Short mmCIF file of C-alpha atoms in Angstrom, two decimals:
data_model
loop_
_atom_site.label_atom_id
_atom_site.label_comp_id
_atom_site.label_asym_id
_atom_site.label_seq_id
_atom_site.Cartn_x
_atom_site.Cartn_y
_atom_site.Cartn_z
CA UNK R 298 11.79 30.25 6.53
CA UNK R 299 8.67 28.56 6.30
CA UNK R 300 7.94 25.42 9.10
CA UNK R 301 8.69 22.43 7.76
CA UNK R 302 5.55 19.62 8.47
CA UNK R 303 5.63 15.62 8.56
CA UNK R 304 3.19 14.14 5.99
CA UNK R 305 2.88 10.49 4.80
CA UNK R 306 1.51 9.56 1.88
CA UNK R 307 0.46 6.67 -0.75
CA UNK R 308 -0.39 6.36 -4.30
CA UNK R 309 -3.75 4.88 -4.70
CA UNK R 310 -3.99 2.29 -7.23
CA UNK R 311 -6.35 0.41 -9.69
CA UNK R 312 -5.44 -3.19 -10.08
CA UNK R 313 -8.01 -4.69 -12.38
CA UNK R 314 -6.47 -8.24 -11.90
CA UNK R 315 -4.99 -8.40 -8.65
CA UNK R 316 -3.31 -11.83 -8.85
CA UNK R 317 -1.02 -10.18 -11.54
CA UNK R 318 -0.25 -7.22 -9.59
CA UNK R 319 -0.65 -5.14 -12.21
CA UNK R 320 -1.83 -1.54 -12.10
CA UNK R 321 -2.23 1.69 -12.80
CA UNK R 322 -1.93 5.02 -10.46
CA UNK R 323 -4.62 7.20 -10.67
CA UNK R 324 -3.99 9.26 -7.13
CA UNK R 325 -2.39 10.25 -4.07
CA UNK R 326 -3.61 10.18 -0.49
CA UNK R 327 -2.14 12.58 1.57
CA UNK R 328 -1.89 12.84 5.83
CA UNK R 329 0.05 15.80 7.71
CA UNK R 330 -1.05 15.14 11.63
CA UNK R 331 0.36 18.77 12.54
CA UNK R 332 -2.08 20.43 10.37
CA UNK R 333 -4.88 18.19 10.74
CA UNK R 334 -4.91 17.60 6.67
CA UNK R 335 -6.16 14.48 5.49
CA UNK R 336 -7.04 14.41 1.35
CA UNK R 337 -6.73 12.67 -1.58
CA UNK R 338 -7.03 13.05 -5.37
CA UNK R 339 -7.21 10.86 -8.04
CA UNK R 340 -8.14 10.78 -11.95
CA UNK R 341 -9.20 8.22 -13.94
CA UNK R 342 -8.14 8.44 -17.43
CA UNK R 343 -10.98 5.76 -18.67
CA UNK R 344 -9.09 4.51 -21.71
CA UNK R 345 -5.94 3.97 -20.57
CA UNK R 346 -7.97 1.73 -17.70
CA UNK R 347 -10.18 0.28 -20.24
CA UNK R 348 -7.05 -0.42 -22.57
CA UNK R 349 -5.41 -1.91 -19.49
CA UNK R 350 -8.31 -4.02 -18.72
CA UNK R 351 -11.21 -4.32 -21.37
CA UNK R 352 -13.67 -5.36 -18.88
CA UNK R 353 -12.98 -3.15 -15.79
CA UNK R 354 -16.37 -1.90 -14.52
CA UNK R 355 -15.11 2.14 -14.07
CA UNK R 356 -18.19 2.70 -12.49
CA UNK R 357 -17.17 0.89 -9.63
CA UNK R 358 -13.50 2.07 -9.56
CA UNK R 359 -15.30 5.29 -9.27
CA UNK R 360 -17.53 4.57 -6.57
CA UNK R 361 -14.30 3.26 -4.76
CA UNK R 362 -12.54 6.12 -5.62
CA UNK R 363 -15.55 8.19 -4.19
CA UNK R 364 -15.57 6.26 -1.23
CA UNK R 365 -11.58 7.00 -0.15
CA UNK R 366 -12.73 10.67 -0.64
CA UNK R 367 -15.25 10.49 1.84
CA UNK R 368 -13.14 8.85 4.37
CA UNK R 369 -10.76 11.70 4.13
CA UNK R 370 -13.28 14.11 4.57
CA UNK R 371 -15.04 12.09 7.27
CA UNK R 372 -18.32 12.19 8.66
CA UNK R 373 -21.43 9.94 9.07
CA UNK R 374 -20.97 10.22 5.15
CA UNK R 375 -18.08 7.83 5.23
CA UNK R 376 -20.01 5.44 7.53
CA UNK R 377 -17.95 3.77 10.54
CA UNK R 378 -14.93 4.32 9.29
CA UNK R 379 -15.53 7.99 8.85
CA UNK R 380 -16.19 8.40 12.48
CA UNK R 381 -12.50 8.15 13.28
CA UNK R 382 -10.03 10.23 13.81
CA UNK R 383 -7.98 11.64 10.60
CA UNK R 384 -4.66 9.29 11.54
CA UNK R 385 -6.79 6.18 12.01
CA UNK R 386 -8.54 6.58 8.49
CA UNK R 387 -5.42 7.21 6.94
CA UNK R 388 -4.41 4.00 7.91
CA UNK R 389 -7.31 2.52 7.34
CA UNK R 390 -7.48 3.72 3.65
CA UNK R 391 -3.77 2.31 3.40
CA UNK R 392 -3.50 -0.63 5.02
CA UNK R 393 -2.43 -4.12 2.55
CA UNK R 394 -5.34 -5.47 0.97
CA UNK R 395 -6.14 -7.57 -1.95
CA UNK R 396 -8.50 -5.42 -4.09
CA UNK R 397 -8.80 -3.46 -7.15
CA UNK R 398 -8.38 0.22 -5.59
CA UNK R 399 -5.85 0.11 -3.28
CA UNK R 400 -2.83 1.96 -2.19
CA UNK R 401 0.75 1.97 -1.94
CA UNK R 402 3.11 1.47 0.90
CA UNK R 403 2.75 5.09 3.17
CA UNK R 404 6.36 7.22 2.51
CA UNK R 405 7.12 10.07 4.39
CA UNK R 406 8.30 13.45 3.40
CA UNK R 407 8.25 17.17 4.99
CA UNK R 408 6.13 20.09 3.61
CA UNK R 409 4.98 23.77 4.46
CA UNK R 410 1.86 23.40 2.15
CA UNK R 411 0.36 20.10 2.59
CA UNK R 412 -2.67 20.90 0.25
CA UNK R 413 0.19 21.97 -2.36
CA UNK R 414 2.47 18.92 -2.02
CA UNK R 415 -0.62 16.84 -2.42
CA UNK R 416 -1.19 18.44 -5.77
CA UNK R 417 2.35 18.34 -7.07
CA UNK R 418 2.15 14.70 -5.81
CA UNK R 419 -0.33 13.84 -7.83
CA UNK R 420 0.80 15.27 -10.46
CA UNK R 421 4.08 13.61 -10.73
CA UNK R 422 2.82 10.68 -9.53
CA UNK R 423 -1.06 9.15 -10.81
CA UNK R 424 -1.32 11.30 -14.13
#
């Protein structure tokens, strides 16, 4: 039997008005220490955002969006933040804040295909 790995992970939101803590999920963000795996994914379905919020600016949902990708991946890309270690920028990327991309509260699961889970995730979860 495949080994069995910890991962945490969080659905990453777009909250166009984030006084009425509304949104929509459009990925998942996902960290498994053991294995060193730090991604996320996301989609933007641009009418459903734009019928959820006629004057959302996607271009800079997608330059946020762009910008959790690069802290995953890390690197002088990513800026300061992206010269952390993996678990630091995971928490980073999902710690409480008040703006329009943000993400959920971090739940925990177990996996043997992190890259796999983070796919089904999504899947089930942001589209």
């Amino acid at each position: 039997m495949p080994e069995q790995h910890l991962f945490e992970y969080a659905v990453i939101r777009v909250m166009p008005r984030v006084e009425r803590e509304e949104f929509i999920n459009v990925g998942v963000i996902l960290y498994c220490a053991k294995l060193k795996f730090l991604q996320c994914r996301y989609h933007v379905d641009i009418e459903r955002l734009q019928s959820f919020c006629k004057m959302m600016d996607v271009d800079d949902v997608a330059a946020n969006l762009g910008a959790f990708e690069k802290i995953c991946n890390g690197g002088t890309l990513a800026g300061a933040i992206g010269k952390l270690d993996a678990a630091s920028r995971f928490r980073w990327l999902t710690a409480t804040r008040s703006t329009v991309v943000q993400a959920s509260k971090v739940h925990p699961g177990f996996c043997t295909d992190p890259a796999a889970t983070l796919l089904r995730l999504h899947e089930s979860l942001a589209l």
